Coordinates of C-alpha atoms in Angstrom, one line a residue:
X6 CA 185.6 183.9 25.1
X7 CA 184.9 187.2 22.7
X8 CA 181.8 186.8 21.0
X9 CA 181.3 188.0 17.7
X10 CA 180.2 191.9 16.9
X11 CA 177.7 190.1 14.4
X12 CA 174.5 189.2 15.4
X13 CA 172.8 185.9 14.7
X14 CA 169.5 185.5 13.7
X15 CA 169.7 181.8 15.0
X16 CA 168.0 181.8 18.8
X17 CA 171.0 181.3 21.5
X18 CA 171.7 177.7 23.0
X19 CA 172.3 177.2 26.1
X20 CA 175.6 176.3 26.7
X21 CA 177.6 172.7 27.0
X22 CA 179.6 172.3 29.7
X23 CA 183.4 171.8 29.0
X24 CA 184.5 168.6 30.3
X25 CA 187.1 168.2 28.7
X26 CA 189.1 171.4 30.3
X27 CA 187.8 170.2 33.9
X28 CA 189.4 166.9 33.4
X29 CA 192.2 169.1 32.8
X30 CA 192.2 171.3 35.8
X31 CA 192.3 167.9 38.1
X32 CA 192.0 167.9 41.6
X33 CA 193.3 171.7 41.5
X34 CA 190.8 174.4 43.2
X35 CA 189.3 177.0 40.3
X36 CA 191.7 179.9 41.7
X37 CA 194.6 177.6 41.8
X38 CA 194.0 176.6 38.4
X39 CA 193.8 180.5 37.4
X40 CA 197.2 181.3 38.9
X41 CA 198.6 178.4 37.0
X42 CA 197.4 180.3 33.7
X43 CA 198.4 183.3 35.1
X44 CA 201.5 181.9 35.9
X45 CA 202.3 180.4 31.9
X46 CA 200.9 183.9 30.3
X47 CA 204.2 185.2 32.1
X48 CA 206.3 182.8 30.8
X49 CA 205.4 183.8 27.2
X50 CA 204.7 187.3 27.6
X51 CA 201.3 187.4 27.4
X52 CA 199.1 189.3 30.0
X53 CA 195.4 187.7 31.0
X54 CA 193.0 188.6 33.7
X55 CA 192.4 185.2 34.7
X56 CA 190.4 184.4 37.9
X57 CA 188.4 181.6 39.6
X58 CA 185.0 182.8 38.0
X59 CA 186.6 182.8 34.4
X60 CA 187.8 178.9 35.0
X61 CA 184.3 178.7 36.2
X62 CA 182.8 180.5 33.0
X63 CA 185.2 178.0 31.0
X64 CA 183.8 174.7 32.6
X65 CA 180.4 175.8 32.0
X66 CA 181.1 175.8 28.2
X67 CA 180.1 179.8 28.5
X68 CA 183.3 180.3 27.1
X69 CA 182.9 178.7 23.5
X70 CA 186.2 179.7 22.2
X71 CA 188.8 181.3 23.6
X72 CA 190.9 185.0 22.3
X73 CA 193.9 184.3 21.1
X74 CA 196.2 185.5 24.1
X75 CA 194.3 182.4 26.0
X76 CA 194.6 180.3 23.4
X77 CA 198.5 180.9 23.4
X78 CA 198.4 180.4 27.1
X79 CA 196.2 177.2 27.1
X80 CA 198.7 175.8 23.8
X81 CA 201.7 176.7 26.1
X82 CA 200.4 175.1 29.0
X83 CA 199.1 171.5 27.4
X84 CA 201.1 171.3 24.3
X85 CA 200.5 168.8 21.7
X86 CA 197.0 169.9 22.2
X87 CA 194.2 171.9 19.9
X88 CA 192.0 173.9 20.9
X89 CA 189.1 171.3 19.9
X90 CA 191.1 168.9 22.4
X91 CA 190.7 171.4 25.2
X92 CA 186.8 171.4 24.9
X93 CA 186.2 174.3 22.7
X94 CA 184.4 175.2 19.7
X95 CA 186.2 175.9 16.3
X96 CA 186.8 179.8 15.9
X97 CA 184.9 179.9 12.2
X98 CA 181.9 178.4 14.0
X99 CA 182.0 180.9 16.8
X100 CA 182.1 184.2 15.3
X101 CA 181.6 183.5 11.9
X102 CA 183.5 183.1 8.7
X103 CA 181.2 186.0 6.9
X104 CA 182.0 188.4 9.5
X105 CA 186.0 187.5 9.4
X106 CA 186.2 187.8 6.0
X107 CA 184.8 191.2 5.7
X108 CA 187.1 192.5 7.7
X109 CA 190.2 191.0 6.0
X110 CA 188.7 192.5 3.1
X111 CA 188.9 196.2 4.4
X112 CA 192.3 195.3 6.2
X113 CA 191.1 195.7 9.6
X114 CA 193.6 194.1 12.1
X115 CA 191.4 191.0 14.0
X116 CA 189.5 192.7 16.9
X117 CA 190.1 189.9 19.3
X118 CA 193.8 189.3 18.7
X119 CA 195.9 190.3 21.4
X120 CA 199.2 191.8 20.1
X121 CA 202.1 190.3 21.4
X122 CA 204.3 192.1 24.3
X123 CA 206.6 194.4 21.8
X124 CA 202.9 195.7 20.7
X125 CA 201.5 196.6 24.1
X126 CA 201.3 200.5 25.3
X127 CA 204.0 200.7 27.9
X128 CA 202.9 201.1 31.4
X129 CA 205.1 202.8 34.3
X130 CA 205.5 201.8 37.5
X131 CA 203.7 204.3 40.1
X132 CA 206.8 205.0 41.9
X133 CA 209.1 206.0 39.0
X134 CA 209.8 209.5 39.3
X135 CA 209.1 211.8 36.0
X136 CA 212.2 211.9 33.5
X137 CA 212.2 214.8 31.7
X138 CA 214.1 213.5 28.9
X139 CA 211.2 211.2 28.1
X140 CA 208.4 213.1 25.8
X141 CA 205.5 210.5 27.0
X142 CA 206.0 210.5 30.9
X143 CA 202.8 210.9 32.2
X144 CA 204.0 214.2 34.4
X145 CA 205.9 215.6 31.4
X146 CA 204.2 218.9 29.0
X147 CA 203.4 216.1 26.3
X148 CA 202.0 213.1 28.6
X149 CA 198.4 212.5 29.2
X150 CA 198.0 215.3 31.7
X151 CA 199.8 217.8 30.3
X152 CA 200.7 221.0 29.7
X153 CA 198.3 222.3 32.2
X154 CA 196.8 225.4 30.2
X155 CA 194.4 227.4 32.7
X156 CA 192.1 227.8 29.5
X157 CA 191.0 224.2 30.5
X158 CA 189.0 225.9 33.2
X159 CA 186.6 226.7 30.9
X160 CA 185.6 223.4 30.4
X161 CA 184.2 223.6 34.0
X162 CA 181.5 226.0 33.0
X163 CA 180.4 223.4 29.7
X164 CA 180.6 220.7 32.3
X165 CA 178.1 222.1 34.5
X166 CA 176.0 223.2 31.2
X167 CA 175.9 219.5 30.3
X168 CA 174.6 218.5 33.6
X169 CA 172.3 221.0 34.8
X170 CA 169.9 219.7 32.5
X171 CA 170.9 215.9 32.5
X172 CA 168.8 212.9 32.6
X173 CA 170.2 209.8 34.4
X174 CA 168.2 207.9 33.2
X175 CA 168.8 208.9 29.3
X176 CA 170.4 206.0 27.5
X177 CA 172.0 208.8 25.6
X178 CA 173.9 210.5 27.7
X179 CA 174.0 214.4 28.5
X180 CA 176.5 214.7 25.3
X181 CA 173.7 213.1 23.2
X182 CA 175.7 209.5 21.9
X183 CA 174.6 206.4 23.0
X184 CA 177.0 204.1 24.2
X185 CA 179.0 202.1 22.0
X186 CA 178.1 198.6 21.8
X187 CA 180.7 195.9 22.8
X188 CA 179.9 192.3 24.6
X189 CA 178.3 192.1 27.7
X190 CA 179.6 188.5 28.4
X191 CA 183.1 188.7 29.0
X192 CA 184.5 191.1 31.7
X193 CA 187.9 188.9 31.6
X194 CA 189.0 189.5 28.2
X195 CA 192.3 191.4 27.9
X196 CA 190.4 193.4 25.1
X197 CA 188.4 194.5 28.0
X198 CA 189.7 197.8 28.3
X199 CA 188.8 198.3 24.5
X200 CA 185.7 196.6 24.6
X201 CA 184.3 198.8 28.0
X202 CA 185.0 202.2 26.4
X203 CA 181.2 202.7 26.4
X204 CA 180.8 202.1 30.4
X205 CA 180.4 205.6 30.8
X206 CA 177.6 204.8 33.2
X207 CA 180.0 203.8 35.9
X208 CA 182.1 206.8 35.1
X209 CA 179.3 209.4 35.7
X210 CA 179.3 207.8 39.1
X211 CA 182.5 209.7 39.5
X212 CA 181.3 212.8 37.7
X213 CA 180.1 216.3 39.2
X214 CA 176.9 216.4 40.5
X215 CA 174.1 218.3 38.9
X216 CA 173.3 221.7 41.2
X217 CA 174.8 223.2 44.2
X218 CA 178.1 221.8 44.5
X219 CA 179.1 222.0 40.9
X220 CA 177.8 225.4 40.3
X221 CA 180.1 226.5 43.9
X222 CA 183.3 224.4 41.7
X223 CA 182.4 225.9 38.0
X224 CA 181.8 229.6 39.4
X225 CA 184.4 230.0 41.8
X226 CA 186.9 228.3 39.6
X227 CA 185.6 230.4 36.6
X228 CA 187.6 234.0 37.0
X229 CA 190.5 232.5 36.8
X230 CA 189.4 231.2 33.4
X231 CA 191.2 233.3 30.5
X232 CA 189.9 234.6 26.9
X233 CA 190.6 233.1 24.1
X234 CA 193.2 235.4 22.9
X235 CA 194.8 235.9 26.9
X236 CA 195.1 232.0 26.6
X237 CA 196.5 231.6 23.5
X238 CA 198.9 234.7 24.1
X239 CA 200.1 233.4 27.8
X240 CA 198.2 230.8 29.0
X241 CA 198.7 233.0 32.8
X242 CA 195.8 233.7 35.1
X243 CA 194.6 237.2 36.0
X244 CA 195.7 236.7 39.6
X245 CA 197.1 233.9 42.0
X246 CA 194.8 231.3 43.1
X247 CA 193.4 232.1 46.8
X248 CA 191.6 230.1 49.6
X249 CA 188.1 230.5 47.6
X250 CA 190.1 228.4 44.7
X251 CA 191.0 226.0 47.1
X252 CA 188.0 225.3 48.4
X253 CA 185.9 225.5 44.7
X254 CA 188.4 222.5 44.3
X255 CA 187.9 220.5 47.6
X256 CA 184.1 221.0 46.9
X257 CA 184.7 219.4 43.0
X258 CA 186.0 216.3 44.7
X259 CA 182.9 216.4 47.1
X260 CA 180.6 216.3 44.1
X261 CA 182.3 213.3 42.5
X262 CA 181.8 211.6 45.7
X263 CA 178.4 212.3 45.7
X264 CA 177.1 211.4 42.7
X265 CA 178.8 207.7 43.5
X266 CA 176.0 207.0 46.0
X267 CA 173.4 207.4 43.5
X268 CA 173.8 206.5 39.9
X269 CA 175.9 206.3 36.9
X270 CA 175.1 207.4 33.4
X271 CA 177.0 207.8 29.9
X272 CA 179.1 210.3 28.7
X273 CA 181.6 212.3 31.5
X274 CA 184.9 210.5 31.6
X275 CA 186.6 212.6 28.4
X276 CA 185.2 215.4 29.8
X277 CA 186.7 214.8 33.4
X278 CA 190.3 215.2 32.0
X279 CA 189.8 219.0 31.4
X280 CA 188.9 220.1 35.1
X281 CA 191.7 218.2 36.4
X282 CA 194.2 219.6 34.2
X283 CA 192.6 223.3 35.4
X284 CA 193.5 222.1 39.1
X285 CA 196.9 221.3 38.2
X286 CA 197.0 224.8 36.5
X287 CA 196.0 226.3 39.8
X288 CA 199.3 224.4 41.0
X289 CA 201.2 225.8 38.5
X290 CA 199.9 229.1 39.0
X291 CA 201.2 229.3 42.7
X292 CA 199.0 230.5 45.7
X293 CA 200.5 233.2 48.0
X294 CA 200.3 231.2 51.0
X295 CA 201.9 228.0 52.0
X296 CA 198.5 226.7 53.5
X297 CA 196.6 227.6 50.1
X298 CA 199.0 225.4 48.7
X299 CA 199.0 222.7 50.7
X300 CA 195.0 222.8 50.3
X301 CA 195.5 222.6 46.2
X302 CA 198.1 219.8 45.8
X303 CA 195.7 217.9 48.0
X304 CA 192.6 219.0 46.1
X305 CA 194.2 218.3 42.8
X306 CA 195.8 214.7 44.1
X307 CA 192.3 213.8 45.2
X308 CA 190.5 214.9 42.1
X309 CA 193.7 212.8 40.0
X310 CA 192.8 209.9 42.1
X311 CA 188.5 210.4 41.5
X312 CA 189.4 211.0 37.9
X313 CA 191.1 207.9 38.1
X314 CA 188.6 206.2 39.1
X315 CA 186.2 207.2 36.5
X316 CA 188.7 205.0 34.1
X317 CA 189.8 202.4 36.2
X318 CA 185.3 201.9 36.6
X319 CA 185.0 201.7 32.6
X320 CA 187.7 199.6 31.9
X321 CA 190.7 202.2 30.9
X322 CA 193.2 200.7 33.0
X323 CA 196.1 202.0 31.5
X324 CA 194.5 205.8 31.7
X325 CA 193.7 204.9 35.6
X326 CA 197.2 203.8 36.3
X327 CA 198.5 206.8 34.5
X328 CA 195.9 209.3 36.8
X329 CA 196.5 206.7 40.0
X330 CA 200.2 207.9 39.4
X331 CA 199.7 211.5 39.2
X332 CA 197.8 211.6 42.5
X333 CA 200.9 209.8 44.3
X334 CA 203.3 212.1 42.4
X335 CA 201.5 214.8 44.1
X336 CA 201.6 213.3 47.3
X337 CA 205.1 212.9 47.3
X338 CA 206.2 216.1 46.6
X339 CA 204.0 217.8 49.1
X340 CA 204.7 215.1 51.9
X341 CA 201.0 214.3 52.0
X342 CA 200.8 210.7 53.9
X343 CA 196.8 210.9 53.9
X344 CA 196.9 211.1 49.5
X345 CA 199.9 208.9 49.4
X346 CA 197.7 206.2 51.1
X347 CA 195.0 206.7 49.2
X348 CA 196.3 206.5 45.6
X349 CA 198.3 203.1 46.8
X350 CA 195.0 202.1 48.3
X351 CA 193.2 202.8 44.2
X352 CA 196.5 201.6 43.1
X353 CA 196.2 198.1 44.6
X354 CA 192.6 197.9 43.4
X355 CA 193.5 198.8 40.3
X356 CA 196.4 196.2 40.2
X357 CA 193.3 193.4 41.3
X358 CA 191.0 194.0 38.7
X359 CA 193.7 194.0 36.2
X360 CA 194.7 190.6 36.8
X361 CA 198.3 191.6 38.9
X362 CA 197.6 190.8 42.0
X363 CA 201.0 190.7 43.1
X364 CA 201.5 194.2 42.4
X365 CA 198.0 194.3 44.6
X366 CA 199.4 192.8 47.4
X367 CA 202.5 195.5 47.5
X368 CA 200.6 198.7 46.4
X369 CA 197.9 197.5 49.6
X370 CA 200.8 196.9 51.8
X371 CA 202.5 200.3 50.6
X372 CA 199.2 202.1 51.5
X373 CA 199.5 200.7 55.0
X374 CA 202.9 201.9 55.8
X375 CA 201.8 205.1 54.5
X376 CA 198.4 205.4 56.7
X377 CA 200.1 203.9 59.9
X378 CA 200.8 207.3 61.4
X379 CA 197.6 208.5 60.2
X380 CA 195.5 207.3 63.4
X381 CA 192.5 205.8 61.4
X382 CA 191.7 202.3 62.3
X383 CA 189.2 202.1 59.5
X384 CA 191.4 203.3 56.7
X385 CA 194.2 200.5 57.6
X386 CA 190.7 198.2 58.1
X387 CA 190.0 199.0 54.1
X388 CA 193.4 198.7 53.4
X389 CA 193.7 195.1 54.7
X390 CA 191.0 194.1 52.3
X391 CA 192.6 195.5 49.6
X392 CA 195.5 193.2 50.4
X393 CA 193.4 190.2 50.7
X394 CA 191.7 191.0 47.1
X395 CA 195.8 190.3 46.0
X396 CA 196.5 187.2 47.9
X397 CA 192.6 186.0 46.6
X398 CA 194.2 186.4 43.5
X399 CA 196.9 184.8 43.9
X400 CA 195.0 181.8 45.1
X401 CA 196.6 182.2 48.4
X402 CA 193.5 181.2 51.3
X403 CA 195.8 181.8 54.3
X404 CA 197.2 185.0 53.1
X405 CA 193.9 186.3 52.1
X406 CA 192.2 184.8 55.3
X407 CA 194.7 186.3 57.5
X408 CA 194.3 190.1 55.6
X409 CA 190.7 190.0 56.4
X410 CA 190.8 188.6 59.9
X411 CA 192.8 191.7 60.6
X412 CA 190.5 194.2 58.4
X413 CA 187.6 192.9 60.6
X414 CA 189.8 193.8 63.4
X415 CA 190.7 196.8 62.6
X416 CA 187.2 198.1 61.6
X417 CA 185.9 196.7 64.7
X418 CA 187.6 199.8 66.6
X419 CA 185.1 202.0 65.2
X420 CA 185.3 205.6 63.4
X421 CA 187.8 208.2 64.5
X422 CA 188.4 211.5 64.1
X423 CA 191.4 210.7 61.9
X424 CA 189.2 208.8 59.0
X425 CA 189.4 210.5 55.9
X426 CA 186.8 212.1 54.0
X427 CA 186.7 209.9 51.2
X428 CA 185.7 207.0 53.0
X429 CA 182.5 207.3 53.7
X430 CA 181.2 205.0 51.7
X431 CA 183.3 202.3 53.9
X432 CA 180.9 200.7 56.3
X433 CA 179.7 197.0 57.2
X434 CA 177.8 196.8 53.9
X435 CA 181.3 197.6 52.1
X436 CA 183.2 195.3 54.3
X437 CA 181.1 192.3 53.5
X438 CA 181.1 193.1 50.1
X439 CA 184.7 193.2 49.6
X440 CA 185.0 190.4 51.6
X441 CA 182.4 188.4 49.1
X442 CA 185.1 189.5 46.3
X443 CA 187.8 187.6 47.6
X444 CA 185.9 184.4 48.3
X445 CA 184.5 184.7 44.7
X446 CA 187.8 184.9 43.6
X447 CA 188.9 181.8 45.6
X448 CA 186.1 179.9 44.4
X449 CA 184.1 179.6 47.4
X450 CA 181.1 180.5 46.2
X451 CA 179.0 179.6 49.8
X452 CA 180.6 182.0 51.5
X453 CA 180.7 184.5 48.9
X454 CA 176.8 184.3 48.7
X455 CA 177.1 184.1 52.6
X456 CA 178.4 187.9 52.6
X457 CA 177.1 189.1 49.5
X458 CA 173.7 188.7 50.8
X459 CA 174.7 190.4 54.3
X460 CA 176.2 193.2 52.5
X461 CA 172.9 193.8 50.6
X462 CA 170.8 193.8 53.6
X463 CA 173.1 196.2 55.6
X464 CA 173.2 198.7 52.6
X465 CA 171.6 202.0 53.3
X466 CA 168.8 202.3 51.2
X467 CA 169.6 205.9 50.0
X468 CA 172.8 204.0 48.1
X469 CA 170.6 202.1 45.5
X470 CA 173.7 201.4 43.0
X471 CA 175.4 199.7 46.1
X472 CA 172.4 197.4 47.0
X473 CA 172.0 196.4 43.2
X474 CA 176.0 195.7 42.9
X475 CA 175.9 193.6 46.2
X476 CA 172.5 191.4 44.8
X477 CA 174.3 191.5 41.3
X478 CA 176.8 189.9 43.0
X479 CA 174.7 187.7 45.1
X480 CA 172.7 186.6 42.3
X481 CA 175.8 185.0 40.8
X482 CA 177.3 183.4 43.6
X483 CA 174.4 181.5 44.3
X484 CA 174.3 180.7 40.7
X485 CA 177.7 179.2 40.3
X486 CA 177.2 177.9 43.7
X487 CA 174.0 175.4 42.2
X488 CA 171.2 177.6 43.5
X489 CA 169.2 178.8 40.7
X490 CA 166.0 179.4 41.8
X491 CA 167.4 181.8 44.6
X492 CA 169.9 182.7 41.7
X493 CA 167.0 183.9 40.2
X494 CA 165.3 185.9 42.6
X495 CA 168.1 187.6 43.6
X496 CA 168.8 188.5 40.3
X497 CA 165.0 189.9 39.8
X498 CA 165.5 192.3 42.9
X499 CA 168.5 194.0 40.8
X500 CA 166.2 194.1 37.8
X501 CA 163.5 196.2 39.7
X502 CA 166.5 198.7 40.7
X503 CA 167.8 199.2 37.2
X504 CA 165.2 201.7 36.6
X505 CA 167.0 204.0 39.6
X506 CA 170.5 202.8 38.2
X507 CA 172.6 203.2 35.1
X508 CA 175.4 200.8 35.5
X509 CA 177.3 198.4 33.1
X510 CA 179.0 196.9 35.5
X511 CA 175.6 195.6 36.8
X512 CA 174.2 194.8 33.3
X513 CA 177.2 192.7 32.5
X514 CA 177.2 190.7 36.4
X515 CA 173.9 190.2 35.5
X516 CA 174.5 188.7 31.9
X517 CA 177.0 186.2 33.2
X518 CA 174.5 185.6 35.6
X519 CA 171.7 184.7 33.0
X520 CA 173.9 182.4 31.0
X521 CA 174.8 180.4 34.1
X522 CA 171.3 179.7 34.7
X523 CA 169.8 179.0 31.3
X524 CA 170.4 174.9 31.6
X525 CA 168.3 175.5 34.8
X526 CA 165.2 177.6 33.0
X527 CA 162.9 175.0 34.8
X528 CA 163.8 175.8 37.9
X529 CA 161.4 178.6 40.5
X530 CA 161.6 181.5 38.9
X531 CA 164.8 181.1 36.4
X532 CA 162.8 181.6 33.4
X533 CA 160.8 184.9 34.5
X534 CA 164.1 186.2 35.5
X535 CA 166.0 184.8 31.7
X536 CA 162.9 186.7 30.4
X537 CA 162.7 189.7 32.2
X538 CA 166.7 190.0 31.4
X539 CA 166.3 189.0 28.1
X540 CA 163.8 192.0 27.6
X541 CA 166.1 194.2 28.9

């Protein structure tokens, strides 16, 4: 599964398929078999993002050799067994006995064990309120998002200095470090989050944009900013935050947005943490009217939840949940039903991608009863699919079929007045996308392609990162659906948009992609694409 940080200077095989593990799996579907592994991680303690496409990855022989949460899962699940009687390779001959040894020698702790569950950073459920007596609760002066100093607006000003003159498509970032390097190959691992640190590019996505609006949020937020010695005296603003605060914030969130429809780059996540603890200071700081205050608790939920976002899109899962958290904290205590259905709504995406879907399925359903008085058919349309991206993985084909019978529904009804700002990137292109999600999850890869491919045509061109995630995706469900040479050309139509686009998520679709179809390099087209991939 984890490939080694070493490189070998032996030319890559193309890969064996596993037969032995597909014997195993039966006459079980690829996501029922992945909710049985699912299933035994729990009953050891053991946490793994398996899904249909990683069974899939297994069975191609992509998968060479497990990490050792899977292997405890796969020993637990057929035991009596090895590893070598399962289909895979031995460990030593997959990442190397030079490379292991060195870093015994220097005492470094294996990079792809997965500690057990007494060594995993505690997570909080979204709902539990803050306990003060706890010195790590997320809300508290000492969690992640706290104390909220109003010298952190500041960092606003070096924020828009970093992008005014940035370059998206500079490998290196505005802050001048390249990303770090980790492999592309394996979305699935539970080291994922540790190994996607460097997917700044799909952070920037959720960054502020370079020009207007972020000069508007650094400039207006800026007076409020204290010296040095004011901040380290009292940490107090010069006056109480007013409408043109309110609004400085609301436009912040607006640039986030923005900068989603075009492209990602590196470098902005760590950055992201100080403006939003400078719009919690303005919370802190108290405005004189109630509407002023209404306006920044649901400026500074919405910029929790974007923040979020900017983690959950690199791979920090447990710093998304934490900022998903905040943002329906927020919501709570103002009463706000519009940000308590959208954190659930980031919440239960969150919960998919992290391999609980479960806890998808609730946090969707939550979002619903939140947004039901909310008038907006499309928001409960979006909704729905996030409740049948949890029943997808939870290999359940009626529950997911009937959750996306009723999205269609639902977003058949058309806009209203009541549909929230921050979903205007939902339209038909999104819908069939999703929708390609779930059946790529369930293992149907013909009717993922089916919508994957309609979701790339209906893109608007101006949102170039879209259409190359929706061929990305494309691309590998015609792969693992037997279509190479279509596979193929698919996957050439992203590689002609990476030039616009900065996104790892893309790059490491499209390396899946490309090992799928190396057995089939003879086929139209497969080896210009391998090629042209392998060129980068």
């Amino acid at each position: 599964m984890a490939s080694s940080t070493v490189t070998s200077s032996q030319p890559e095989r193309p890969p064996r398929p596993n037969l032995a593990f597909r014997q195993l799996r039966g006459s079980r579907s690829p996501a029922e078999f992945a909710a049985l592994v699912r299933r035994a991680a729990r009953e050891i303690g053991e946490r793994v993002s398996c899904d249909a496409r990683y069974v899939g990855r297994v069975e191609a022989g992509e998968i060479r050799c497990p990490n050792y949460a899977y292997e405890r899962v796969f020993l637990h699940m057929f035991p009596g067994r090895t590893l070598t009687d399962l289909g895979f390779a031995p460990r030593s001959s997959v990442r190397g006995r030079a490379a292991r040894a060195a870093l015994e020698t220097r005492g470094v702790a294996e990079p792809y064990d997965t500690p057990g569950p007494s060594a995993q950073r505690d997570t909080y459920d979204p709902s539990d309120p803050f306990d003060p007596s706890d010195p790590l609760d997320p809300h508290g002066p000492h969690g992640p998002h706290g104390p909220h100093d109003l010298h952190d607006l500041h960092d606003l000003h070096d924020l828009h200095d970093a992008l005014s003159t940035y370059d998206p498509c500079d490998p290196f970032g505005p802050y001048g470090a390249p990303p770090h390097p980790c492999d592309p190959y394996e979305p699935y691992e539970p080291h994922a989050e540790d190994h996607l640190n460097h997917e700044e590019s799909d952070v920037l996505r959720r960054a502020f944009m370079t020009g207007g609006g972020a000069t508007v949020a650094a400039a207006t937020l800026g007076p409020l900013g204290l010296t040095t010695e004011a901040a380290a005296a009292a940490a107090r603003p010069t006056r109480r935050p007013g409408a043109s605060e309110a609004s400085a914030l609301e436009e912040a969130v607006r640039c986030i947005r923005l900068l989603d429809d075009r492209h990602g780059a590196d470098g902005l996540y760590r950055r992201a943490s100080a403006p939003l603890r400078a719009a919690y200071a303005l919370l802190d700081a108290g405005a004189t009217r109630q509407t002023t205050t209404d306006r920044l608790h649901a400026g500074a939920g919405e910029l929790a939840i974007s923040v979020g976002w900017l983690a959950h899109d690199s791979g920090r899962f447990d710093d998304a949940r934490s900022h998903y958290a905040e943002a329906l904290a927020t919501a709570r205590m103002s009463g706000d039903a519009a940000l308590e259905a959208h954190a659930f709504c980031n919440t239960a995406f969150l919960a998919r991608d992290a391999g609980r879907p479960r806890e998808a399925v609730r946090a969707a359903q939550a979002a619903q009863r939140a947004a039901g008085p909310l008038g907006s058919p499309r928001l409960l349309s979006l909704l729905a699919l996030r409740e049948a991206g949890g029943w997808a993985g939870l290999a359940d084909r009626t529950g997911c079929a009937r959750a996306l019978a009723r999205a269609q529904a639902l977003f058949g009804r058309g806009h209203s007045d009541a549909d929230p700002e921050w979903m205007s990137f939902y339209g038909e292109a999104e819908l069939e996308g999703l929708e390609a999600q779930c059946w790529s999850t369930l293992g149907d890869w013909r009717r993922a392609s089916r919508h994957a491919r309609r979701a790339a045509d209906l893109q608007d061109p101006h949102f170039t990162r879209n259409i190359a995630l929706y061929t990305a995706e494309l691309a590998d469900d015609l792969a693992r659906e037997g279509r190479p040479d279509e596979a193929a050309q698919a996957g050439l139509r992203v590689l002609s948009l990476l030039d616009q686009v900065q996104s790892s998520r893309i790059h490491t679709m499209l390396a899946g992609t490309a090992r799928v179809l190396m057995p089939h390099r003879r086929a139209s087209g497969v080896s210009e694409f391998l090629d042209r991939h392998a060129r980068g």
